[in-house]
Every structure is written in C-alpha cells, then in structure tokens.
PDB file of C-alpha atoms in Angstrom:
ATOM      1  CA  UNK A 216      85.842 110.334  94.749  1.00  0.00           C
ATOM      2  CA  UNK A 217      85.394 110.594  98.512  1.00  0.00           C
ATOM      3  CA  UNK A 218      88.575 109.038  99.883  1.00  0.00           C
ATOM      4  CA  UNK A 219      90.363 109.647  96.607  1.00  0.00           C
ATOM      5  CA  UNK A 220      93.821 110.096  98.119  1.00  0.00           C
ATOM      6  CA  UNK A 221      93.887 106.570  99.620  1.00  0.00           C
ATOM      7  CA  UNK A 222      94.868 103.305  97.942  1.00  0.00           C
ATOM      8  CA  UNK A 223      91.436 102.520  96.480  1.00  0.00           C
ATOM      9  CA  UNK A 224      90.847 106.128  95.464  1.00  0.00           C
ATOM     10  CA  UNK A 225      94.163 106.327  93.660  1.00  0.00           C
ATOM     11  CA  UNK A 226      93.397 103.034  91.913  1.00  0.00           C
ATOM     12  CA  UNK A 227      90.064 104.522  90.821  1.00  0.00           C
ATOM     13  CA  UNK A 228      91.863 107.544  89.364  1.00  0.00           C
ATOM     14  CA  UNK A 229      94.243 105.212  87.519  1.00  0.00           C
ATOM     15  CA  UNK A 230      91.330 103.170  86.142  1.00  0.00           C
ATOM     16  CA  UNK A 231      89.350 106.243  85.074  1.00  0.00           C
ATOM     17  CA  UNK A 232      92.484 107.699  83.470  1.00  0.00           C
ATOM     18  CA  UNK A 233      92.706 104.640  81.215  1.00  0.00           C
ATOM     19  CA  UNK A 234      89.458 105.623  79.580  1.00  0.00           C
ATOM     20  CA  UNK A 235      89.401 107.649  76.358  1.00  0.00           C
ATOM     21  CA  UNK A 236      91.670 110.668  77.030  1.00  0.00           C
ATOM     22  CA  UNK A 237      89.442 112.791  74.816  1.00  0.00           C
ATOM     23  CA  UNK A 238      86.481 112.076  77.088  1.00  0.00           C
ATOM     24  CA  UNK A 239      85.044 115.176  78.728  1.00  0.00           C
ATOM     25  CA  UNK A 240      85.869 113.922  82.209  1.00  0.00           C
ATOM     26  CA  UNK A 241      86.644 115.634  85.474  1.00  0.00           C
ATOM     27  CA  UNK A 242      87.684 113.659  88.552  1.00  0.00           C
ATOM     28  CA  UNK A 243      87.095 115.642  91.737  1.00  0.00           C
ATOM     29  CA  UNK A 244      88.782 114.550  94.964  1.00  0.00           C
ATOM     30  CA  UNK A 245      87.933 116.283  98.248  1.00  0.00           C
ATOM     31  CA  UNK A 246      90.906 116.640 100.583  1.00  0.00           C
ATOM     32  CA  UNK A 247      91.394 118.436 103.877  1.00  0.00           C
ATOM     33  CA  UNK A 248      94.776 119.693 102.697  1.00  0.00           C
ATOM     34  CA  UNK A 249      95.589 119.761  99.015  1.00  0.00           C
ATOM     35  CA  UNK A 250      99.222 120.511  99.858  1.00  0.00           C
ATOM     36  CA  UNK A 251      99.828 117.042 101.353  1.00  0.00           C
ATOM     37  CA  UNK A 252      97.774 115.071  98.826  1.00  0.00           C
ATOM     38  CA  UNK A 253      99.419 112.865  96.187  1.00  0.00           C
ATOM     39  CA  UNK A 254     100.237 114.371  92.813  1.00  0.00           C
ATOM     40  CA  UNK A 255      98.064 112.956  90.027  1.00  0.00           C
ATOM     41  CA  UNK A 256      99.455 112.838  86.495  1.00  0.00           C
ATOM     42  CA  UNK A 257      96.023 113.079  84.850  1.00  0.00           C
ATOM     43  CA  UNK A 258      95.263 116.767  84.286  1.00  0.00           C
ATOM     44  CA  UNK A 259      91.559 115.980  84.605  1.00  0.00           C
ATOM     45  CA  UNK A 260      91.977 115.405  88.357  1.00  0.00           C
ATOM     46  CA  UNK A 261      90.987 118.347  90.543  1.00  0.00           C
ATOM     47  CA  UNK A 262      91.762 118.393  94.260  1.00  0.00           C
ATOM     48  CA  UNK A 263      89.067 120.137  96.244  1.00  0.00           C
ATOM     49  CA  UNK A 264      90.103 121.404  99.657  1.00  0.00           C
ATOM     50  CA  UNK A 265      87.430 121.103 102.320  1.00  0.00           C
ATOM     51  CA  UNK A 266      85.829 119.041 105.069  1.00  0.00           C
ATOM     52  CA  UNK A 267      83.720 116.147 103.785  1.00  0.00           C
ATOM     53  CA  UNK A 268      81.894 116.054 107.133  1.00  0.00           C
ATOM     54  CA  UNK A 269      80.782 119.694 106.834  1.00  0.00           C
ATOM     55  CA  UNK A 270      77.012 119.875 106.188  1.00  0.00           C
ATOM     56  CA  UNK A 271      76.290 120.609 102.538  1.00  0.00           C
ATOM     57  CA  UNK A 272      79.895 120.354 101.356  1.00  0.00           C
ATOM     58  CA  UNK A 273      79.534 117.121  99.365  1.00  0.00           C
ATOM     59  CA  UNK A 274      76.089 118.086  98.079  1.00  0.00           C
ATOM     60  CA  UNK A 275      77.375 121.417  96.791  1.00  0.00           C
ATOM     61  CA  UNK A 276      80.275 119.894  94.927  1.00  0.00           C
ATOM     62  CA  UNK A 277      78.393 116.844  93.630  1.00  0.00           C
ATOM     63  CA  UNK A 278      76.158 118.949  91.391  1.00  0.00           C
ATOM     64  CA  UNK A 279      76.541 117.775  87.800  1.00  0.00           C
ATOM     65  CA  UNK A 280      78.431 114.615  88.733  1.00  0.00           C
ATOM     66  CA  UNK A 281      77.661 111.320  87.016  1.00  0.00           C
ATOM     67  CA  UNK A 282      78.899 109.168  89.919  1.00  0.00           C
ATOM     68  CA  UNK A 283      79.990 109.617  93.519  1.00  0.00           C
ATOM     69  CA  UNK A 284      82.500 106.958  94.558  1.00  0.00           C
ATOM     70  CA  UNK A 285      82.904 106.414  98.299  1.00  0.00           C
ATOM     71  CA  UNK A 286      86.169 104.667  99.211  1.00  0.00           C
ATOM     72  CA  UNK A 287      86.777 106.482 102.442  1.00  0.00           C
ATOM     73  CA  UNK A 288      88.867 104.924 105.188  1.00  0.00           C
ATOM     74  CA  UNK A 289      89.501 105.760 108.821  1.00  0.00           C
ATOM     75  CA  UNK A 290      93.000 105.810 110.292  1.00  0.00           C
ATOM     76  CA  UNK A 291      91.678 104.808 113.707  1.00  0.00           C
ATOM     77  CA  UNK A 292      90.654 101.149 113.770  1.00  0.00           C
ATOM     78  CA  UNK A 293      88.320 101.487 116.746  1.00  0.00           C
ATOM     79  CA  UNK A 294      84.608 100.706 117.013  1.00  0.00           C
ATOM     80  CA  UNK A 295      83.738 103.945 118.831  1.00  0.00           C
ATOM     81  CA  UNK A 296      85.353 105.988 116.037  1.00  0.00           C
ATOM     82  CA  UNK A 297      83.594 103.902 113.395  1.00  0.00           C
ATOM     83  CA  UNK A 298      80.248 104.387 115.144  1.00  0.00           C
ATOM     84  CA  UNK A 299      80.746 108.147 115.129  1.00  0.00           C
ATOM     85  CA  UNK A 300      82.162 108.570 111.639  1.00  0.00           C
ATOM     86  CA  UNK A 301      80.849 105.834 109.355  1.00  0.00           C
ATOM     87  CA  UNK A 302      77.072 106.415 109.554  1.00  0.00           C
ATOM     88  CA  UNK A 303      77.730 110.131 109.134  1.00  0.00           C
ATOM     89  CA  UNK A 304      79.903 109.923 106.012  1.00  0.00           C
ATOM     90  CA  UNK A 305      77.649 107.302 104.443  1.00  0.00           C
ATOM     91  CA  UNK A 306      74.573 109.473 104.986  1.00  0.00           C
ATOM     92  CA  UNK A 307      76.287 112.627 103.698  1.00  0.00           C
ATOM     93  CA  UNK A 308      77.583 110.806 100.610  1.00  0.00           C
ATOM     94  CA  UNK A 309      74.278 109.103  99.838  1.00  0.00           C
ATOM     95  CA  UNK A 310      72.342 112.351 100.206  1.00  0.00           C
ATOM     96  CA  UNK A 311      74.809 114.213  97.979  1.00  0.00           C
ATOM     97  CA  UNK A 312      74.536 111.579  95.241  1.00  0.00           C
ATOM     98  CA  UNK A 313      70.765 111.146  95.439  1.00  0.00           C
ATOM     99  CA  UNK A 314      69.895 114.842  95.583  1.00  0.00           C
ATOM    100  CA  UNK A 315      72.258 115.679  92.709  1.00  0.00           C
ATOM    101  CA  UNK A 316      71.084 112.773  90.547  1.00  0.00           C
ATOM    102  CA  UNK A 317      74.422 110.966  90.604  1.00  0.00           C
ATOM    103  CA  UNK A 318      74.976 107.251  90.960  1.00  0.00           C
ATOM    104  CA  UNK A 319      76.557 106.056  94.199  1.00  0.00           C
ATOM    105  CA  UNK A 320      79.223 103.313  94.324  1.00  0.00           C
ATOM    106  CA  UNK A 321      80.595 102.248  97.698  1.00  0.00           C
ATOM    107  CA  UNK A 322      83.865 100.340  98.229  1.00  0.00           C
ATOM    108  CA  UNK A 323      83.063  98.190 101.243  1.00  0.00           C
ATOM    109  CA  UNK A 324      84.809  95.527 103.270  1.00  0.00           C
ATOM    110  CA  UNK A 325      83.053  92.225 103.957  1.00  0.00           C
ATOM    111  CA  UNK A 326      82.847  92.393 107.744  1.00  0.00           C
ATOM    112  CA  UNK A 327      79.040  92.528 107.688  1.00  0.00           C
ATOM    113  CA  UNK A 328      78.927  88.934 106.444  1.00  0.00           C
ATOM    114  CA  UNK A 329      81.000  87.630 109.334  1.00  0.00           C
ATOM    115  CA  UNK A 330      83.968  85.221 109.129  1.00  0.00           C
ATOM    116  CA  UNK A 331      83.893  82.045 107.047  1.00  0.00           C
ATOM    117  CA  UNK A 332      82.642  81.744 103.458  1.00  0.00           C
ATOM    118  CA  UNK A 333      81.162  84.905 101.949  1.00  0.00           C
ATOM    119  CA  UNK A 334      78.765  85.230  99.003  1.00  0.00           C
ATOM    120  CA  UNK A 335      77.424  88.435  97.478  1.00  0.00           C
ATOM    121  CA  UNK A 336      74.389  89.684  99.435  1.00  0.00           C
ATOM    122  CA  UNK A 337      74.486  86.605 101.658  1.00  0.00           C
ATOM    123  CA  UNK A 338      73.334  86.402 105.257  1.00  0.00           C
ATOM    124  CA  UNK A 339      74.690  89.161 107.472  1.00  0.00           C
ATOM    125  CA  UNK A 340      76.256  88.229 110.776  1.00  0.00           C
ATOM    126  CA  UNK A 341      74.235  88.581 113.975  1.00  0.00           C
ATOM    127  CA  UNK A 342      77.141  87.702 116.251  1.00  0.00           C
ATOM    128  CA  UNK A 343      78.341  91.278 116.781  1.00  0.00           C
ATOM    129  CA  UNK A 344      76.743  94.242 118.527  1.00  0.00           C
ATOM    130  CA  UNK A 345      75.860  97.081 116.144  1.00  0.00           C
ATOM    131  CA  UNK A 346      76.972  99.749 118.613  1.00  0.00           C
ATOM    132  CA  UNK A 347      80.221  98.328 119.963  1.00  0.00           C
ATOM    133  CA  UNK A 348      81.828  96.239 117.197  1.00  0.00           C
ATOM    134  CA  UNK A 349      83.134  97.027 113.729  1.00  0.00           C
ATOM    135  CA  UNK A 350      81.355  94.073 112.024  1.00  0.00           C
ATOM    136  CA  UNK A 351      78.104  95.089 113.718  1.00  0.00           C
ATOM    137  CA  UNK A 352      78.497  98.679 112.545  1.00  0.00           C
ATOM    138  CA  UNK A 353      78.926  97.423 108.989  1.00  0.00           C
ATOM    139  CA  UNK A 354      75.707  95.415 109.310  1.00  0.00           C
ATOM    140  CA  UNK A 355      73.895  98.641 110.224  1.00  0.00           C
ATOM    141  CA  UNK A 356      75.440 100.402 107.208  1.00  0.00           C
ATOM    142  CA  UNK A 357      74.189  97.604 104.953  1.00  0.00           C
ATOM    143  CA  UNK A 358      70.684  98.144 106.308  1.00  0.00           C
ATOM    144  CA  UNK A 359      70.864 101.817 105.337  1.00  0.00           C
ATOM    145  CA  UNK A 360      72.172 100.947 101.892  1.00  0.00           C
ATOM    146  CA  UNK A 361      69.429  98.361 101.341  1.00  0.00           C
ATOM    147  CA  UNK A 362      66.775 100.925 102.268  1.00  0.00           C
ATOM    148  CA  UNK A 363      68.161 103.329  99.667  1.00  0.00           C
ATOM    149  CA  UNK A 364      68.362 100.607  97.009  1.00  0.00           C
ATOM    150  CA  UNK A 365      64.674  99.877  97.485  1.00  0.00           C
ATOM    151  CA  UNK A 366      63.591 103.446  96.761  1.00  0.00           C
ATOM    152  CA  UNK A 367      62.206 104.329  93.302  1.00  0.00           C
ATOM    153  CA  UNK A 368      64.836 105.584  90.888  1.00  0.00           C
ATOM    154  CA  UNK A 369      67.745 104.567  93.129  1.00  0.00           C
ATOM    155  CA  UNK A 370      71.239 104.144  91.677  1.00  0.00           C
ATOM    156  CA  UNK A 371      73.215 102.612  94.525  1.00  0.00           C
ATOM    157  CA  UNK A 372      75.807  99.847  94.327  1.00  0.00           C
ATOM    158  CA  UNK A 373      78.104  98.265  96.902  1.00  0.00           C
ATOM    159  CA  UNK A 374      81.321  96.462  95.991  1.00  0.00           C
ATOM    160  CA  UNK A 375      82.653  94.391  98.863  1.00  0.00           C
ATOM    161  CA  UNK A 376      86.261  93.288  98.995  1.00  0.00           C
ATOM    162  CA  UNK A 377      88.130  90.923 101.249  1.00  0.00           C
ATOM    163  CA  UNK A 378      91.447  92.103 102.690  1.00  0.00           C
ATOM    164  CA  UNK A 379      93.300  93.803  99.877  1.00  0.00           C
ATOM    165  CA  UNK A 380      96.838  94.473  98.711  1.00  0.00           C
ATOM    166  CA  UNK A 381      98.441  96.462  95.944  1.00  0.00           C
ATOM    167  CA  UNK A 382      99.833  99.897  95.081  1.00  0.00           C
ATOM    168  CA  UNK A 383      99.778 102.570  97.808  1.00  0.00           C
ATOM    169  CA  UNK A 384      98.263 100.254 100.446  1.00  0.00           C
ATOM    170  CA  UNK A 385     101.151 100.572 102.874  1.00  0.00           C
ATOM    171  CA  UNK A 386     100.483  99.248 106.365  1.00  0.00           C
ATOM    172  CA  UNK A 387      96.738  99.025 105.708  1.00  0.00           C
ATOM    173  CA  UNK A 388      97.434  95.762 103.876  1.00  0.00           C
ATOM    174  CA  UNK A 389      98.439  92.917 106.190  1.00  0.00           C
ATOM    175  CA  UNK A 390      99.384  90.727 103.226  1.00  0.00           C
ATOM    176  CA  UNK A 391     101.451  93.433 101.592  1.00  0.00           C
ATOM    177  CA  UNK A 392     103.252  94.891 104.586  1.00  0.00           C
ATOM    178  CA  UNK A 393     103.703  91.745 106.709  1.00  0.00           C
ATOM    179  CA  UNK A 394     104.267  89.121 104.026  1.00  0.00           C
ATOM    180  CA  UNK A 395     105.033  90.246 100.463  1.00  0.00           C
ATOM    181  CA  UNK A 396     107.298  93.171 101.299  1.00  0.00           C
ATOM    182  CA  UNK A 397     109.196  91.325 104.023  1.00  0.00           C
ATOM    183  CA  UNK A 398     109.877  88.203 101.985  1.00  0.00           C
ATOM    184  CA  UNK A 399     110.688  90.083  98.785  1.00  0.00           C
ATOM    185  CA  UNK A 400     113.453  91.822 100.743  1.00  0.00           C
ATOM    186  CA  UNK A 401     114.667  88.530 102.214  1.00  0.00           C
ATOM    187  CA  UNK A 402     113.395  89.444 105.651  1.00  0.00           C
ATOM    188  CA  UNK A 403     111.303  87.827 108.365  1.00  0.00           C
ATOM    189  CA  UNK A 404     107.564  87.655 107.732  1.00  0.00           C
ATOM    190  CA  UNK A 405     105.185  87.932 110.701  1.00  0.00           C
ATOM    191  CA  UNK A 406     101.729  87.239 109.258  1.00  0.00           C
ATOM    192  CA  UNK A 407      98.628  88.084 111.235  1.00  0.00           C
ATOM    193  CA  UNK A 408      96.773  85.001 112.488  1.00  0.00           C
ATOM    194  CA  UNK A 409      97.268  81.419 111.355  1.00  0.00           C
ATOM    195  CA  UNK A 410      99.458  81.203 108.217  1.00  0.00           C
ATOM    196  CA  UNK A 411      98.157  77.722 107.434  1.00  0.00           C
ATOM    197  CA  UNK A 412      94.468  78.524 106.927  1.00  0.00           C
ATOM    198  CA  UNK A 413      93.072  79.662 103.593  1.00  0.00           C
ATOM    199  CA  UNK A 414      92.527  83.409 103.284  1.00  0.00           C
ATOM    200  CA  UNK A 415      91.378  85.150 100.088  1.00  0.00           C
ATOM    201  CA  UNK A 416      92.699  88.578  99.072  1.00  0.00           C
ATOM    202  CA  UNK A 417      91.711  91.258  96.527  1.00  0.00           C
ATOM    203  CA  UNK A 418      94.176  93.187  94.368  1.00  0.00           C
ATOM    204  CA  UNK A 419      93.244  96.871  94.656  1.00  0.00           C
ATOM    205  CA  UNK A 420      93.276  97.642  90.886  1.00  0.00           C
ATOM    206  CA  UNK A 421      90.669  94.880  90.430  1.00  0.00           C
ATOM    207  CA  UNK A 422      88.406  96.540  93.006  1.00  0.00           C
ATOM    208  CA  UNK A 423      88.719  99.853  91.179  1.00  0.00           C
ATOM    209  CA  UNK A 424      87.979  98.238  87.818  1.00  0.00           C
ATOM    210  CA  UNK A 425      84.713  96.676  88.945  1.00  0.00           C
ATOM    211  CA  UNK A 426      83.611  99.921  90.651  1.00  0.00           C
ATOM    212  CA  UNK A 427      84.083 101.881  87.434  1.00  0.00           C
ATOM    213  CA  UNK A 428      82.398  99.208  85.300  1.00  0.00           C
ATOM    214  CA  UNK A 429      79.383  99.118  87.613  1.00  0.00           C
ATOM    215  CA  UNK A 430      79.050 102.897  87.380  1.00  0.00           C
ATOM    216  CA  UNK A 431      78.769 102.613  83.592  1.00  0.00           C
ATOM    217  CA  UNK A 432      76.140  99.841  83.463  1.00  0.00           C
ATOM    218  CA  UNK A 433      72.418 100.319  83.932  1.00  0.00           C
ATOM    219  CA  UNK A 434      71.928  96.692  84.987  1.00  0.00           C
ATOM    220  CA  UNK A 435      74.383  96.790  87.906  1.00  0.00           C
ATOM    221  CA  UNK A 436      72.655  99.290  90.189  1.00  0.00           C
ATOM    222  CA  UNK A 437      70.936  98.512  93.491  1.00  0.00           C
ATOM    223  CA  UNK A 438      72.915  95.366  94.195  1.00  0.00           C
ATOM    224  CA  UNK A 439      75.661  94.124  96.479  1.00  0.00           C
ATOM    225  CA  UNK A 440      78.691  92.864  94.568  1.00  0.00           C
ATOM    226  CA  UNK A 441      82.003  91.264  95.503  1.00  0.00           C
ATOM    227  CA  UNK A 442      85.238  92.370  93.868  1.00  0.00           C
ATOM    228  CA  UNK A 443      86.983  89.771  91.693  1.00  0.00           C
ATOM    229  CA  UNK A 444      89.408  88.031  94.014  1.00  0.00           C
ATOM    230  CA  UNK A 445      92.948  87.456  92.761  1.00  0.00           C
ATOM    231  CA  UNK A 446      94.189  85.311  95.647  1.00  0.00           C
ATOM    232  CA  UNK A 447      91.812  82.401  96.155  1.00  0.00           C
ATOM    233  CA  UNK A 448      92.140  79.104  97.997  1.00  0.00           C
ATOM    234  CA  UNK A 449      95.665  79.755  99.241  1.00  0.00           C
ATOM    235  CA  UNK A 450      97.089  79.929 102.733  1.00  0.00           C
ATOM    236  CA  UNK A 451      99.386  82.744 103.768  1.00  0.00           C
ATOM    237  CA  UNK A 452     102.266  80.283 103.885  1.00  0.00           C
ATOM    238  CA  UNK A 453     101.580  79.215 100.295  1.00  0.00           C
ATOM    239  CA  UNK A 454     101.543  82.876  99.206  1.00  0.00           C
ATOM    240  CA  UNK A 455     104.792  83.473 101.081  1.00  0.00           C
ATOM    241  CA  UNK A 456     106.425  80.529  99.331  1.00  0.00           C
ATOM    242  CA  UNK A 457     105.357  81.879  95.947  1.00  0.00           C
ATOM    243  CA  UNK A 458     106.730  85.340  96.790  1.00  0.00           C
ATOM    244  CA  UNK A 459     110.046  83.770  97.798  1.00  0.00           C
ATOM    245  CA  UNK A 460     110.227  81.767  94.567  1.00  0.00           C
ATOM    246  CA  UNK A 461     109.385  84.767  92.385  1.00  0.00           C
ATOM    247  CA  UNK A 462     111.861  87.029  94.173  1.00  0.00           C
ATOM    248  CA  UNK A 463     114.716  84.532  94.068  1.00  0.00           C
ATOM    249  CA  UNK A 464     114.865  83.481  97.708  1.00  0.00           C
ATOM    250  CA  UNK A 465     115.300  79.803  98.539  1.00  0.00           C
ATOM    251  CA  UNK A 466     113.670  79.826 101.965  1.00  0.00           C
ATOM    252  CA  UNK A 467     110.716  81.514 103.600  1.00  0.00           C
ATOM    253  CA  UNK A 468     111.521  83.121 106.926  1.00  0.00           C
ATOM    254  CA  UNK A 469     108.288  83.282 108.894  1.00  0.00           C
ATOM    255  CA  UNK A 470     107.435  83.772 112.541  1.00  0.00           C
ATOM    256  CA  UNK A 471     103.876  82.959 113.547  1.00  0.00           C
ATOM    257  CA  UNK A 472     102.312  85.551 115.841  1.00  0.00           C
ATOM    258  CA  UNK A 473     100.568  83.819 118.784  1.00  0.00           C
ATOM    259  CA  UNK A 474      96.821  84.144 119.244  1.00  0.00           C
ATOM    260  CA  UNK A 475      97.382  86.224 122.380  1.00  0.00           C
ATOM    261  CA  UNK A 476      98.637  89.001 120.098  1.00  0.00           C
ATOM    262  CA  UNK A 477      95.035  89.934 119.303  1.00  0.00           C
ATOM    263  CA  UNK A 478      94.396  90.465 123.026  1.00  0.00           C
ATOM    264  CA  UNK A 479      97.532  92.591 123.279  1.00  0.00           C
ATOM    265  CA  UNK A 480      96.426  94.649 120.281  1.00  0.00           C
ATOM    266  CA  UNK A 481      93.153  95.336 122.075  1.00  0.00           C
ATOM    267  CA  UNK A 482      95.054  96.509 125.161  1.00  0.00           C
ATOM    268  CA  UNK A 483      97.042  98.816 122.893  1.00  0.00           C
ATOM    269  CA  UNK A 484      93.776 100.296 121.626  1.00  0.00           C
ATOM    270  CA  UNK A 485      94.207  98.973 118.082  1.00  0.00           C
ATOM    271  CA  UNK A 486      90.793  97.284 117.960  1.00  0.00           C
ATOM    272  CA  UNK A 487      91.891  94.028 116.332  1.00  0.00           C
ATOM    273  CA  UNK A 488      90.789  91.435 118.900  1.00  0.00           C
ATOM    274  CA  UNK A 489      87.258  91.067 117.489  1.00  0.00           C
ATOM    275  CA  UNK A 490      88.761  90.385 114.053  1.00  0.00           C
ATOM    276  CA  UNK A 491      90.620  87.277 115.228  1.00  0.00           C
ATOM    277  CA  UNK A 492      88.168  84.801 113.571  1.00  0.00           C
ATOM    278  CA  UNK A 493      88.901  86.362 110.167  1.00  0.00           C
ATOM    279  CA  UNK A 494      92.583  85.435 110.475  1.00  0.00           C
ATOM    280  CA  UNK A 495      92.490  82.173 112.420  1.00  0.00           C
ATOM    281  CA  UNK A 496      89.758  80.376 110.450  1.00  0.00           C
ATOM    282  CA  UNK A 497      89.438  79.696 106.699  1.00  0.00           C
ATOM    283  CA  UNK A 498      88.155  82.846 104.982  1.00  0.00           C
ATOM    284  CA  UNK A 499      86.918  82.357 101.427  1.00  0.00           C
ATOM    285  CA  UNK A 500      85.010  84.690  99.150  1.00  0.00           C
ATOM    286  CA  UNK A 501      82.643  83.738  96.337  1.00  0.00           C
ATOM    287  CA  UNK A 502      83.035  86.298  93.537  1.00  0.00           C
ATOM    288  CA  UNK A 503      81.167  84.209  90.933  1.00  0.00           C
ATOM    289  CA  UNK A 504      78.350  86.752  90.585  1.00  0.00           C
ATOM    290  CA  UNK A 505      80.825  89.414  89.432  1.00  0.00           C
ATOM    291  CA  UNK A 506      82.650  87.009  87.125  1.00  0.00           C
ATOM    292  CA  UNK A 507      79.507  85.601  85.516  1.00  0.00           C
ATOM    293  CA  UNK A 508      77.223  88.644  85.285  1.00  0.00           C
ATOM    294  CA  UNK A 509      79.735  91.448  84.760  1.00  0.00           C
ATOM    295  CA  UNK A 510      82.297  89.272  82.985  1.00  0.00           C
ATOM    296  CA  UNK A 511      85.151  90.719  85.046  1.00  0.00           C
ATOM    297  CA  UNK A 512      88.029  88.469  86.079  1.00  0.00           C
ATOM    298  CA  UNK A 513      90.760  89.303  88.582  1.00  0.00           C
ATOM    299  CA  UNK A 514      94.337  90.033  87.634  1.00  0.00           C
ATOM    300  CA  UNK A 515      96.417  86.851  87.339  1.00  0.00           C
ATOM    301  CA  UNK A 516      97.698  85.757  90.743  1.00  0.00           C
ATOM    302  CA  UNK A 517     101.393  85.611  89.852  1.00  0.00           C
ATOM    303  CA  UNK A 518     101.139  88.860  87.905  1.00  0.00           C
ATOM    304  CA  UNK A 519      99.926  90.556  91.098  1.00  0.00           C
ATOM    305  CA  UNK A 520     102.788  89.127  93.125  1.00  0.00           C
ATOM    306  CA  UNK A 521     105.392  90.076  90.522  1.00  0.00           C
ATOM    307  CA  UNK A 522     104.072  93.644  90.414  1.00  0.00           C
ATOM    308  CA  UNK A 523     104.209  93.948  94.199  1.00  0.00           C
ATOM    309  CA  UNK A 524     107.689  92.435  94.384  1.00  0.00           C
ATOM    310  CA  UNK A 525     108.930  94.869  91.730  1.00  0.00           C
ATOM    311  CA  UNK A 526     107.319  97.813  93.510  1.00  0.00           C
ATOM    312  CA  UNK A 527     108.868  96.781  96.829  1.00  0.00           C
ATOM    313  CA  UNK A 528     112.348  96.491  95.330  1.00  0.00           C
ATOM    314  CA  UNK A 529     112.007  99.794  93.447  1.00  0.00           C
ATOM    315  CA  UNK A 530     110.918 101.615  96.602  1.00  0.00           C
ATOM    316  CA  UNK A 531     113.800 100.071  98.538  1.00  0.00           C
ATOM    317  CA  UNK A 532     116.320 101.253  95.937  1.00  0.00           C
ATOM    318  CA  UNK A 533     114.797 104.746  95.905  1.00  0.00           C
ATOM    319  CA  UNK A 534     115.062 104.967  99.682  1.00  0.00           C
ATOM    320  CA  UNK A 535     118.678 103.789  99.734  1.00  0.00           C
TER     321      UNK A 535
END
C-alpha cells in the first residue's frame, strides 16, 4: 500500500484485516520513517522503511504481490509540487505492479472531470492547463492510466472519490475538520465555499471497501470507477444541521467564508483558488456504476455522522 500511513491507506488496512484472519496475507506499507508511522494492530502488517521515489525501490518490494494499492497524498497543495511528484510516483507504481505481475488500484480524486456533475469515466475537463493547474495535472494522469489499461494483459483500476471524510482524515477533510468536528463540539463552523449548494462527500471506509473488492474481481480491471458516495444531494448547511441534531445541539453556529478567501489562500501559497468552482457551485457525483455492477452501497449517511461525532468527542476527552 503506497501511502498506507494516510487516511485511505489506514482504511485499506482495516478493510483487509476484516478478511479471513487465517488467510496467508501480508500487507506491506513503505514509509520513510517507521518510527513515526501509526501502529497497526494486525500482525500481518509490515512497515518497510525506504524512499518510494528511489528508482527500483517499489519494483524490488512488489515482487510476489497480488495487488499494489496507490493512495498516496502530498502535503503541499501546490500545482508545481504536483507536477513534479505525481507523474513520477504514478509511473514508479505502475511499473512496479506491471513488471511484478500485480494488479494496480489507484485511489484518485475527481478533479480531472472538472466541477459540476461527475460520472464514472465521463468527459475530462479541458478548462485547466496540464502544466500549471492541479485539475489539469490529473487529466494528464488519467491519460497515462488509460494507455496502460489498453495494453494486453493489463490489470489497472482507478477509484475516484469526491471530497472525503472519516477516520484519520484530520485537516485534509474540509467537511470533517471545518463542519462535523466544530459543530459536534458546539463550536463555530466555517465551511469552505457556499454552504447552501449541494456537495457530495465520500466516507473513507467506503472508498477502501470498493478498492479491495475491485482487486479481488476479474471483471473490474481496466476501468474507471467512482466510490460509493455516502453524502448525496445535501448542502453543507443541511449536513451541519444533521450533525447538530445528532450531537444534541439546538442551533448551528456557522460563519460563511467570503469568496475572496480563495484569493487570499492563493496569496498564502495554499493553492486553493483554482478549486473555487468545486465549492461554490453544485457538485454531484454519480456512483450508479459501482452500485449496480459491483453491488456496493455506501455506509448509511446518519451512521457516518454518528461515527464521526463519537470519534470527535472521544478524541476531545482523551486530549483533556
């Protein structure tokens, strides 16, 4: 699992650990420093210290693997960093999987499809430069992935997910950190963008589930999929109201961040200004292909919220 110490990677470990405990399974997670990596309860998890960008490293350690999962994330949310790092790690991971005979499953965002309504393997956006914008860079990655899918004997799958939330997401989840956690604690929520437009969200354990299921099915390879989406057709304000109700708060305290905030984030070097359309216009995801063909449904909406509220309160008590 390349990126196995992040939120999606840890969800993958949890999902794989649910499988038959007698299964002859080893989960290998590369990490620059094993000493600062999370502790995994499953004894079948092995942390492998090393540099995933080092030539030959992934290929060497992928020998004998059934599947290579790529759920890597970059701390720096800047297009120039993405342009340097993303094509490189995708190429290294693909080559390691292909040359070792492993399947390749990639946890992707949906930026390549542009803002608006997204369907699996739909039209990619042409509105962003492929050298200077994050959505454009993702379009270029999709082109590489499509080329590999079209090769004889390929076993490549891409699972796209809208903005996600769930265990271990921290500040990488705008819904979790800016809405659910704040309101569950009775605080002031400052959602990104317009809180009154519909925005769909994926629960991270659901993303992990579909990635594992795809890796086990012969009919799921060489396709673009969309993760089952737990939060559908709701505005951020509606979600906030449900969090307040479920956590026992009568009122929602919310402060809308003005649109100029995206410009200020760009000045701060946080690379968010180009993502403004995703958070100021309706953003809906069609996951029907995954539901109908793979038969996988998302976790119940309120069950997700209750789990996140409970986690937030538990973490608050532990920190007190």
